[in-house]
Amino acid sequence: MPESPERYAARVVDVPDQGIRLAPVDGAAVPGEPTEANLLGMAVALALGAADYEHHPKPRDPGLQTIEALLAGDAVMPWRATAEVAGTVPYVVCDRSASGHYSCRVQHRPDDEPFGPLGSSENL
């Protein structure tokens, strides 16, 4: 199995009139192999969909967007939240199983509680 990060976490940042951008937390890394990055990107998209995010109605920027750029926080995803949880900040949190599959979820944290570095006990 290729070497890939065991965890990935990123704050979900609203970009008005465009969508959302992921802001990876300290210690989050995008897998180096394209297939692994695609698997993580799909898991992130599924988690966002399960958390009631939807496609943004405005047309997408025609510039080239890659999965790696989206996961690294260098590109805007054409998604938006359908509802907000007051006083919280959304994060996408992903864990990689021993078999290599990513399992992601959207986690809301109090806005005064930053997500600590990956691997710290603050994130449990």
mmCIF file of N, CA and C in Angstrom:
data_model
loop_
_atom_site.group_PDB
_atom_site.id
_atom_site.type_symbol
_atom_site.label_atom_id
_atom_site.label_comp_id
_atom_site.label_asym_id
_atom_site.label_seq_id
_atom_site.Cartn_x
_atom_site.Cartn_y
_atom_site.Cartn_z
ATOM 1 N N MET A 1 0.856 -1.179 0.000
ATOM 2 C CA MET A 1 0.000 0.000 0.000
ATOM 3 C C MET A 1 0.900 1.241 0.000
ATOM 4 N N PRO A 2 0.593 2.229 -0.844
ATOM 5 C CA PRO A 2 1.421 3.435 -0.913
ATOM 6 C C PRO A 2 1.418 4.195 0.399
ATOM 7 N N GLU A 3 2.498 4.922 0.629
ATOM 8 C CA GLU A 3 2.621 5.746 1.835
ATOM 9 C C GLU A 3 1.679 6.946 1.722
ATOM 10 N N SER A 4 0.737 7.058 2.656
ATOM 11 C CA SER A 4 -0.208 8.161 2.679
ATOM 12 C C SER A 4 -0.443 8.571 4.113
ATOM 13 N N PRO A 5 -0.857 9.801 4.331
ATOM 14 C CA PRO A 5 -1.139 10.242 5.697
ATOM 15 C C PRO A 5 -2.272 9.419 6.308
ATOM 16 N N GLU A 6 -2.195 9.186 7.607
ATOM 17 C CA GLU A 6 -3.229 8.429 8.310
ATOM 18 C C GLU A 6 -4.436 9.305 8.653
ATOM 19 N N ARG A 7 -4.231 10.612 8.763
ATOM 20 C CA ARG A 7 -5.323 11.534 9.074
ATOM 21 C C ARG A 7 -5.204 12.769 8.203
ATOM 22 N N TYR A 8 -6.353 13.333 7.927
ATOM 23 C CA TYR A 8 -6.422 14.597 7.214
ATOM 24 C C TYR A 8 -7.537 15.385 7.878
ATOM 25 N N ALA A 9 -7.311 16.629 8.159
ATOM 26 C CA ALA A 9 -8.340 17.493 8.726
ATOM 27 C C ALA A 9 -8.158 18.898 8.160
ATOM 28 N N ALA A 10 -9.281 19.538 7.884
ATOM 29 C CA ALA A 10 -9.242 20.891 7.332
ATOM 30 C C ALA A 10 -10.481 21.659 7.776
ATOM 31 N N ARG A 11 -10.256 22.914 8.086
ATOM 32 C CA ARG A 11 -11.373 23.807 8.400
ATOM 33 C C ARG A 11 -12.100 24.103 7.094
ATOM 34 N N VAL A 12 -13.422 24.172 7.149
ATOM 35 C CA VAL A 12 -14.229 24.513 5.977
ATOM 36 C C VAL A 12 -14.489 26.015 6.046
ATOM 37 N N VAL A 13 -13.949 26.751 5.073
ATOM 38 C CA VAL A 13 -14.027 28.210 5.060
ATOM 39 C C VAL A 13 -14.969 28.660 3.941
ATOM 40 N N ASP A 14 -15.964 29.468 4.292
ATOM 41 C CA ASP A 14 -16.892 30.001 3.306
ATOM 42 C C ASP A 14 -16.204 31.089 2.485
ATOM 43 N N VAL A 15 -16.308 30.992 1.174
ATOM 44 C CA VAL A 15 -15.810 32.029 0.263
ATOM 45 C C VAL A 15 -17.057 32.626 -0.381
ATOM 46 N N PRO A 16 -17.491 33.804 0.085
ATOM 47 C CA PRO A 16 -18.756 34.387 -0.376
ATOM 48 C C PRO A 16 -18.890 34.409 -1.894
ATOM 49 N N ASP A 17 -20.064 34.006 -2.346
ATOM 50 C CA ASP A 17 -20.435 33.991 -3.766
ATOM 51 C C ASP A 17 -19.610 33.049 -4.625
ATOM 52 N N GLN A 18 -18.806 32.177 -4.010
ATOM 53 C CA GLN A 18 -18.007 31.243 -4.802
ATOM 54 C C GLN A 18 -18.133 29.805 -4.340
ATOM 55 N N GLY A 19 -18.114 29.574 -3.023
ATOM 56 C CA GLY A 19 -18.159 28.205 -2.515
ATOM 57 C C GLY A 19 -17.417 28.096 -1.202
ATOM 58 N N ILE A 20 -16.684 27.015 -1.040
ATOM 59 C CA ILE A 20 -15.907 26.800 0.175
ATOM 60 C C ILE A 20 -14.470 26.460 -0.188
ATOM 61 N N ARG A 21 -13.600 26.713 0.766
ATOM 62 C CA ARG A 21 -12.187 26.371 0.616
ATOM 63 C C ARG A 21 -11.818 25.567 1.844
ATOM 64 N N LEU A 22 -10.984 24.560 1.666
ATOM 65 C CA LEU A 22 -10.477 23.794 2.796
ATOM 66 C C LEU A 22 -9.183 24.430 3.280
ATOM 67 N N ALA A 23 -9.058 24.569 4.581
ATOM 68 C CA ALA A 23 -7.846 25.117 5.193
ATOM 69 C C ALA A 23 -7.261 24.016 6.078
ATOM 70 N N PRO A 24 -6.320 23.212 5.539
ATOM 71 C CA PRO A 24 -5.775 22.092 6.308
ATOM 72 C C PRO A 24 -5.177 22.540 7.642
ATOM 73 N N VAL A 25 -5.381 21.732 8.679
ATOM 74 C CA VAL A 25 -4.834 22.022 10.003
ATOM 75 C C VAL A 25 -3.366 21.599 10.036
ATOM 76 N N ASP A 26 -2.669 22.022 11.084
ATOM 77 C CA ASP A 26 -1.264 21.640 11.247
ATOM 78 C C ASP A 26 -1.124 20.130 11.202
ATOM 79 N N GLY A 27 -0.207 19.651 10.400
ATOM 80 C CA GLY A 27 0.062 18.226 10.304
ATOM 81 C C GLY A 27 -0.736 17.508 9.233
ATOM 82 N N ALA A 28 -1.706 18.192 8.614
ATOM 83 C CA ALA A 28 -2.479 17.567 7.536
ATOM 84 C C ALA A 28 -1.660 17.607 6.256
ATOM 85 N N ALA A 29 -1.659 16.505 5.553
ATOM 86 C CA ALA A 29 -0.913 16.440 4.298
ATOM 87 C C ALA A 29 -1.769 15.761 3.244
ATOM 88 N N VAL A 30 -1.643 16.219 2.027
ATOM 89 C CA VAL A 30 -2.328 15.618 0.899
ATOM 90 C C VAL A 30 -1.476 14.451 0.418
ATOM 91 N N PRO A 31 -2.083 13.291 0.173
ATOM 92 C CA PRO A 31 -1.294 12.164 -0.336
ATOM 93 C C PRO A 31 -0.558 12.542 -1.606
ATOM 94 N N GLY A 32 0.636 12.014 -1.772
ATOM 95 C CA GLY A 32 1.457 12.331 -2.932
ATOM 96 C C GLY A 32 1.054 11.604 -4.195
ATOM 97 N N GLU A 33 0.493 10.419 -4.056
ATOM 98 C CA GLU A 33 0.099 9.637 -5.232
ATOM 99 C C GLU A 33 -1.289 10.066 -5.696
ATOM 100 N N PRO A 34 -1.485 10.286 -7.008
ATOM 101 C CA PRO A 34 -2.775 10.766 -7.509
ATOM 102 C C PRO A 34 -3.962 9.875 -7.120
ATOM 103 N N THR A 35 -3.812 8.566 -7.178
ATOM 104 C CA THR A 35 -4.927 7.683 -6.821
ATOM 105 C C THR A 35 -5.320 7.874 -5.369
ATOM 106 N N GLU A 36 -4.358 8.011 -4.483
ATOM 107 C CA GLU A 36 -4.633 8.217 -3.062
ATOM 108 C C GLU A 36 -5.294 9.574 -2.828
ATOM 109 N N ALA A 37 -4.837 10.595 -3.529
ATOM 110 C CA ALA A 37 -5.445 11.924 -3.408
ATOM 111 C C ALA A 37 -6.893 11.881 -3.899
ATOM 112 N N ASN A 38 -7.146 11.153 -4.977
ATOM 113 C CA ASN A 38 -8.511 11.028 -5.493
ATOM 114 C C ASN A 38 -9.412 10.317 -4.491
ATOM 115 N N LEU A 39 -8.904 9.266 -3.829
ATOM 116 C CA LEU A 39 -9.691 8.556 -2.827
ATOM 117 C C LEU A 39 -10.033 9.474 -1.656
ATOM 118 N N LEU A 40 -9.060 10.263 -1.216
ATOM 119 C CA LEU A 40 -9.317 11.206 -0.131
ATOM 120 C C LEU A 40 -10.309 12.276 -0.580
ATOM 121 N N GLY A 41 -10.140 12.787 -1.795
ATOM 122 C CA GLY A 41 -11.058 13.801 -2.322
ATOM 123 C C GLY A 41 -12.490 13.293 -2.399
ATOM 124 N N MET A 42 -12.663 12.052 -2.811
ATOM 125 C CA MET A 42 -14.005 11.467 -2.880
ATOM 126 C C MET A 42 -14.596 11.320 -1.482
ATOM 127 N N ALA A 43 -13.792 10.885 -0.526
ATOM 128 C CA ALA A 43 -14.273 10.739 0.852
ATOM 129 C C ALA A 43 -14.677 12.089 1.440
ATOM 130 N N VAL A 44 -13.917 13.136 1.138
ATOM 131 C CA VAL A 44 -14.263 14.490 1.600
ATOM 132 C C VAL A 44 -15.587 14.922 0.976
ATOM 133 N N ALA A 45 -15.760 14.696 -0.326
ATOM 134 C CA ALA A 45 -16.997 15.079 -1.001
ATOM 135 C C ALA A 45 -18.204 14.334 -0.414
ATOM 136 N N LEU A 46 -18.042 13.054 -0.126
ATOM 137 C CA LEU A 46 -19.132 12.282 0.474
ATOM 138 C C LEU A 46 -19.486 12.816 1.862
ATOM 139 N N ALA A 47 -18.475 13.181 2.639
ATOM 140 C CA ALA A 47 -18.724 13.724 3.981
ATOM 141 C C ALA A 47 -19.452 15.059 3.891
ATOM 142 N N LEU A 48 -19.058 15.909 2.957
ATOM 143 C CA LEU A 48 -19.735 17.191 2.787
ATOM 144 C C LEU A 48 -21.186 16.985 2.366
ATOM 145 N N GLY A 49 -21.419 16.061 1.461
ATOM 146 C CA GLY A 49 -22.783 15.769 1.034
ATOM 147 C C GLY A 49 -23.634 15.243 2.185
ATOM 148 N N ALA A 50 -23.059 14.368 3.000
ATOM 149 C CA ALA A 50 -23.789 13.819 4.152
ATOM 150 C C ALA A 50 -24.090 14.892 5.192
ATOM 151 N N ALA A 51 -23.286 15.955 5.208
ATOM 152 C CA ALA A 51 -23.485 17.056 6.163
ATOM 153 C C ALA A 51 -24.339 18.172 5.563
ATOM 154 N N ASP A 52 -25.054 17.867 4.496
ATOM 155 C CA ASP A 52 -25.982 18.794 3.847
ATOM 156 C C ASP A 52 -25.321 19.966 3.132
ATOM 157 N N TYR A 53 -24.107 19.787 2.654
ATOM 158 C CA TYR A 53 -23.529 20.780 1.751
ATOM 159 C C TYR A 53 -24.078 20.454 0.369
ATOM 160 N N GLU A 54 -24.182 21.468 -0.479
ATOM 161 C CA GLU A 54 -24.706 21.261 -1.824
ATOM 162 C C GLU A 54 -23.878 22.063 -2.819
ATOM 163 N N HIS A 55 -24.086 21.773 -4.104
ATOM 164 C CA HIS A 55 -23.366 22.510 -5.140
ATOM 165 C C HIS A 55 -23.792 23.963 -5.117
ATOM 166 N N HIS A 56 -22.838 24.854 -5.271
ATOM 167 C CA HIS A 56 -23.114 26.290 -5.297
ATOM 168 C C HIS A 56 -23.806 26.626 -6.615
ATOM 169 N N PRO A 57 -24.824 27.502 -6.587
ATOM 170 C CA PRO A 57 -25.560 27.808 -7.822
ATOM 171 C C PRO A 57 -24.784 28.658 -8.824
ATOM 172 N N LYS A 58 -23.770 29.384 -8.368
ATOM 173 C CA LYS A 58 -22.990 30.214 -9.296
ATOM 174 C C LYS A 58 -22.084 29.316 -10.132
ATOM 175 N N PRO A 59 -21.832 29.685 -11.380
ATOM 176 C CA PRO A 59 -20.947 28.874 -12.221
ATOM 177 C C PRO A 59 -19.541 28.786 -11.617
ATOM 178 N N ARG A 60 -18.927 27.672 -11.854
ATOM 179 C CA ARG A 60 -17.579 27.409 -11.368
ATOM 180 C C ARG A 60 -16.563 28.254 -12.131
ATOM 181 N N ASP A 61 -15.492 28.640 -11.431
ATOM 182 C CA ASP A 61 -14.379 29.345 -12.067
ATOM 183 C C ASP A 61 -13.800 28.422 -13.134
ATOM 184 N N PRO A 62 -13.666 28.913 -14.365
ATOM 185 C CA PRO A 62 -13.183 28.043 -15.437
ATOM 186 C C PRO A 62 -11.709 27.655 -15.304
ATOM 187 N N GLY A 63 -10.991 28.226 -14.344
ATOM 188 C CA GLY A 63 -9.582 27.871 -14.172
ATOM 189 C C GLY A 63 -9.419 26.414 -13.773
ATOM 190 N N LEU A 64 -8.267 25.871 -14.037
ATOM 191 C CA LEU A 64 -7.984 24.480 -13.735
ATOM 192 C C LEU A 64 -7.971 24.248 -12.231
ATOM 193 N N GLN A 65 -8.750 23.265 -11.790
ATOM 194 C CA GLN A 65 -8.769 22.873 -10.385
ATOM 195 C C GLN A 65 -8.380 21.403 -10.306
ATOM 196 N N THR A 66 -7.470 21.095 -9.426
ATOM 197 C CA THR A 66 -7.087 19.711 -9.228
ATOM 198 C C THR A 66 -7.523 19.270 -7.837
ATOM 199 N N ILE A 67 -7.649 17.978 -7.651
ATOM 200 C CA ILE A 67 -7.990 17.429 -6.331
ATOM 201 C C ILE A 67 -6.930 17.855 -5.326
ATOM 202 N N GLU A 68 -5.668 17.778 -5.728
ATOM 203 C CA GLU A 68 -4.582 18.155 -4.822
ATOM 204 C C GLU A 68 -4.699 19.610 -4.389
ATOM 205 N N ALA A 69 -5.042 20.506 -5.322
ATOM 206 C CA ALA A 69 -5.196 21.933 -4.991
ATOM 207 C C ALA A 69 -6.384 22.152 -4.066
ATOM 208 N N LEU A 70 -7.472 21.425 -4.281
ATOM 209 C CA LEU A 70 -8.642 21.549 -3.402
ATOM 210 C C LEU A 70 -8.302 21.078 -1.992
ATOM 211 N N LEU A 71 -7.639 19.925 -1.863
ATOM 212 C CA LEU A 71 -7.291 19.384 -0.552
ATOM 213 C C LEU A 71 -6.246 20.234 0.167
ATOM 214 N N ALA A 72 -5.365 20.869 -0.603
ATOM 215 C CA ALA A 72 -4.325 21.718 -0.013
ATOM 216 C C ALA A 72 -4.857 23.097 0.368
ATOM 217 N N GLY A 73 -6.067 23.420 -0.068
ATOM 218 C CA GLY A 73 -6.649 24.722 0.249
ATOM 219 C C GLY A 73 -6.274 25.806 -0.732
ATOM 220 N N ASP A 74 -5.791 25.414 -1.909
ATOM 221 C CA ASP A 74 -5.369 26.391 -2.910
ATOM 222 C C ASP A 74 -6.445 26.699 -3.947
ATOM 223 N N ALA A 75 -7.590 26.031 -3.841
ATOM 224 C CA ALA A 75 -8.671 26.244 -4.797
ATOM 225 C C ALA A 75 -10.000 26.241 -4.048
ATOM 226 N N VAL A 76 -10.991 26.876 -4.641
ATOM 227 C CA VAL A 76 -12.331 26.952 -4.053
ATOM 228 C C VAL A 76 -13.182 25.830 -4.641
ATOM 229 N N MET A 77 -13.890 25.129 -3.759
ATOM 230 C CA MET A 77 -14.807 24.075 -4.179
ATOM 231 C C MET A 77 -16.178 24.703 -4.404
ATOM 232 N N PRO A 78 -16.876 24.338 -5.461
ATOM 233 C CA PRO A 78 -18.194 24.933 -5.723
ATOM 234 C C PRO A 78 -19.285 24.283 -4.876
ATOM 235 N N TRP A 79 -19.166 24.368 -3.559
ATOM 236 C CA TRP A 79 -20.131 23.820 -2.615
ATOM 237 C C TRP A 79 -20.522 24.932 -1.649
ATOM 238 N N ARG A 80 -21.639 24.738 -0.967
ATOM 239 C CA ARG A 80 -22.044 25.679 0.073
ATOM 240 C C ARG A 80 -22.833 24.916 1.138
ATOM 241 N N ALA A 81 -22.799 25.460 2.335
ATOM 242 C CA ALA A 81 -23.568 24.876 3.438
ATOM 243 C C ALA A 81 -25.034 25.251 3.255
ATOM 244 N N THR A 82 -25.920 24.313 3.538
ATOM 245 C CA THR A 82 -27.349 24.623 3.465
ATOM 246 C C THR A 82 -27.843 25.174 4.793
ATOM 247 N N ALA A 83 -27.080 24.944 5.853
ATOM 248 C CA ALA A 83 -27.431 25.463 7.180
ATOM 249 C C ALA A 83 -26.138 25.650 7.966
ATOM 250 N N GLU A 84 -26.160 26.547 8.911
ATOM 251 C CA GLU A 84 -24.993 26.770 9.758
ATOM 252 C C GLU A 84 -25.338 26.416 11.186
ATOM 253 N N VAL A 85 -24.341 25.961 11.916
ATOM 254 C CA VAL A 85 -24.517 25.670 13.333
ATOM 255 C C VAL A 85 -23.915 26.853 14.078
ATOM 256 N N ALA A 86 -24.752 27.658 14.687
ATOM 257 C CA ALA A 86 -24.320 28.900 15.336
ATOM 258 C C ALA A 86 -23.226 28.648 16.363
ATOM 259 N N GLY A 87 -22.217 29.504 16.334
ATOM 260 C CA GLY A 87 -21.135 29.453 17.313
ATOM 261 C C GLY A 87 -20.127 28.349 17.092
ATOM 262 N N THR A 88 -20.198 27.703 15.912
ATOM 263 C CA THR A 88 -19.251 26.627 15.635
ATOM 264 C C THR A 88 -18.515 26.860 14.323
ATOM 265 N N VAL A 89 -17.431 26.115 14.172
ATOM 266 C CA VAL A 89 -16.635 26.126 12.948
ATOM 267 C C VAL A 89 -16.619 24.700 12.410
ATOM 268 N N PRO A 90 -16.959 24.506 11.114
ATOM 269 C CA PRO A 90 -16.942 23.159 10.557
ATOM 270 C C PRO A 90 -15.535 22.724 10.130
ATOM 271 N N TYR A 91 -15.240 21.477 10.375
ATOM 272 C CA TYR A 91 -13.998 20.845 9.936
ATOM 273 C C TYR A 91 -14.341 19.540 9.237
ATOM 274 N N VAL A 92 -13.598 19.206 8.205
ATOM 275 C CA VAL A 92 -13.659 17.873 7.615
ATOM 276 C C VAL A 92 -12.537 17.092 8.272
ATOM 277 N N VAL A 93 -12.875 15.955 8.875
ATOM 278 C CA VAL A 93 -11.899 15.131 9.586
ATOM 279 C C VAL A 93 -11.923 13.747 8.951
ATOM 280 N N CYS A 94 -10.765 13.277 8.505
ATOM 281 C CA CYS A 94 -10.666 11.990 7.810
ATOM 282 C C CYS A 94 -9.626 11.105 8.485
ATOM 283 N N ASP A 95 -9.978 9.841 8.605
ATOM 284 C CA ASP A 95 -9.056 8.833 9.120
ATOM 285 C C ASP A 95 -8.883 7.775 8.045
ATOM 286 N N ARG A 96 -7.688 7.234 7.966
ATOM 287 C CA ARG A 96 -7.386 6.194 6.980
ATOM 288 C C ARG A 96 -7.312 4.862 7.697
ATOM 289 N N SER A 97 -8.063 3.886 7.216
ATOM 290 C CA SER A 97 -8.078 2.568 7.842
ATOM 291 C C SER A 97 -6.844 1.771 7.444
ATOM 292 N N ALA A 98 -6.644 0.650 8.114
ATOM 293 C CA ALA A 98 -5.515 -0.225 7.801
ATOM 294 C C ALA A 98 -5.595 -0.752 6.368
ATOM 295 N N SER A 99 -6.814 -0.851 5.830
ATOM 296 C CA SER A 99 -6.973 -1.333 4.454
ATOM 297 C C SER A 99 -6.758 -0.228 3.419
ATOM 298 N N GLY A 100 -6.567 1.017 3.896
ATOM 299 C CA GLY A 100 -6.266 2.118 2.984
ATOM 300 C C GLY A 100 -7.438 2.995 2.617
ATOM 301 N N HIS A 101 -8.623 2.709 3.121
ATOM 302 C CA HIS A 101 -9.801 3.525 2.818
ATOM 303 C C HIS A 101 -9.884 4.722 3.756
ATOM 304 N N TYR A 102 -10.344 5.844 3.208
ATOM 305 C CA TYR A 102 -10.557 7.034 4.026
ATOM 306 C C TYR A 102 -12.012 7.086 4.482
ATOM 307 N N SER A 103 -12.209 7.444 5.722
ATOM 308 C CA SER A 103 -13.530 7.662 6.289
ATOM 309 C C SER A 103 -13.534 9.094 6.808
ATOM 310 N N CYS A 104 -14.420 9.916 6.252
ATOM 311 C CA CYS A 104 -14.445 11.335 6.605
ATOM 312 C C CYS A 104 -15.800 11.717 7.188
ATOM 313 N N ARG A 105 -15.783 12.772 7.987
ATOM 314 C CA ARG A 105 -16.995 13.322 8.568
ATOM 315 C C ARG A 105 -16.799 14.824 8.737
ATOM 316 N N VAL A 106 -17.900 15.553 8.790
ATOM 317 C CA VAL A 106 -17.843 16.979 9.111
ATOM 318 C C VAL A 106 -18.099 17.095 10.594
ATOM 319 N N GLN A 107 -17.200 17.777 11.271
ATOM 320 C CA GLN A 107 -17.257 17.939 12.726
ATOM 321 C C GLN A 107 -17.355 19.430 13.029
ATOM 322 N N HIS A 108 -18.317 19.808 13.859
ATOM 323 C CA HIS A 108 -18.458 21.214 14.257
ATOM 324 C C HIS A 108 -17.814 21.397 15.633
ATOM 325 N N ARG A 109 -16.942 22.389 15.732
ATOM 326 C CA ARG A 109 -16.265 22.694 16.991
ATOM 327 C C ARG A 109 -16.617 24.112 17.392
ATOM 328 N N PRO A 110 -16.664 24.379 18.690
ATOM 329 C CA PRO A 110 -16.899 25.764 19.117
ATOM 330 C C PRO A 110 -15.901 26.694 18.441
ATOM 331 N N ASP A 111 -16.365 27.890 18.046
ATOM 332 C CA ASP A 111 -15.473 28.787 17.299
ATOM 333 C C ASP A 111 -14.297 29.295 18.120
ATOM 334 N N ASP A 112 -14.328 29.112 19.431
ATOM 335 C CA ASP A 112 -13.179 29.524 20.247
ATOM 336 C C ASP A 112 -12.284 28.333 20.595
ATOM 337 N N GLU A 113 -12.527 27.185 19.976
ATOM 338 C CA GLU A 113 -11.734 25.979 20.224
ATOM 339 C C GLU A 113 -11.041 25.562 18.930
ATOM 340 N N PRO A 114 -9.824 26.024 18.703
ATOM 341 C CA PRO A 114 -9.142 25.676 17.458
ATOM 342 C C PRO A 114 -8.815 24.186 17.403
ATOM 343 N N PHE A 115 -8.718 23.685 16.212
ATOM 344 C CA PHE A 115 -8.335 22.293 15.993
ATOM 345 C C PHE A 115 -6.827 22.219 16.195
ATOM 346 N N GLY A 116 -6.386 21.412 17.114
ATOM 347 C CA GLY A 116 -4.953 21.277 17.394
ATOM 348 C C GLY A 116 -4.242 20.508 16.293
ATOM 349 N N PRO A 117 -2.933 20.382 16.398
ATOM 350 C CA PRO A 117 -2.172 19.638 15.394
ATOM 351 C C PRO A 117 -2.643 18.184 15.338
ATOM 352 N N LEU A 118 -2.625 17.604 14.145
ATOM 353 C CA LEU A 118 -3.013 16.203 14.015
ATOM 354 C C LEU A 118 -2.111 15.338 14.889
ATOM 355 N N GLY A 119 -2.711 14.373 15.512
ATOM 356 C CA GLY A 119 -1.954 13.484 16.385
ATOM 357 C C GLY A 119 -2.008 13.920 17.835
ATOM 358 N N SER A 120 -2.514 15.121 18.123
ATOM 359 C CA SER A 120 -2.594 15.555 19.518
ATOM 360 C C SER A 120 -3.891 15.078 20.136
ATOM 361 N N SER A 121 -3.930 14.992 21.439
ATOM 362 C CA SER A 121 -5.129 14.526 22.130
ATOM 363 C C SER A 121 -6.246 15.575 22.101
ATOM 364 N N GLU A 122 -5.956 16.805 21.685
ATOM 365 C CA GLU A 122 -6.971 17.868 21.610
ATOM 366 C C GLU A 122 -8.064 17.550 20.592
ATOM 367 N N ASN A 123 -7.770 16.686 19.645
ATOM 368 C CA ASN A 123 -8.691 16.440 18.543
ATOM 369 C C ASN A 123 -9.649 15.304 18.799
ATOM 370 N N LEU A 124 -9.534 14.639 19.913
ATOM 371 C CA LEU A 124 -10.390 13.482 20.171
ATOM 372 C C LEU A 124 -11.788 13.866 20.527
#
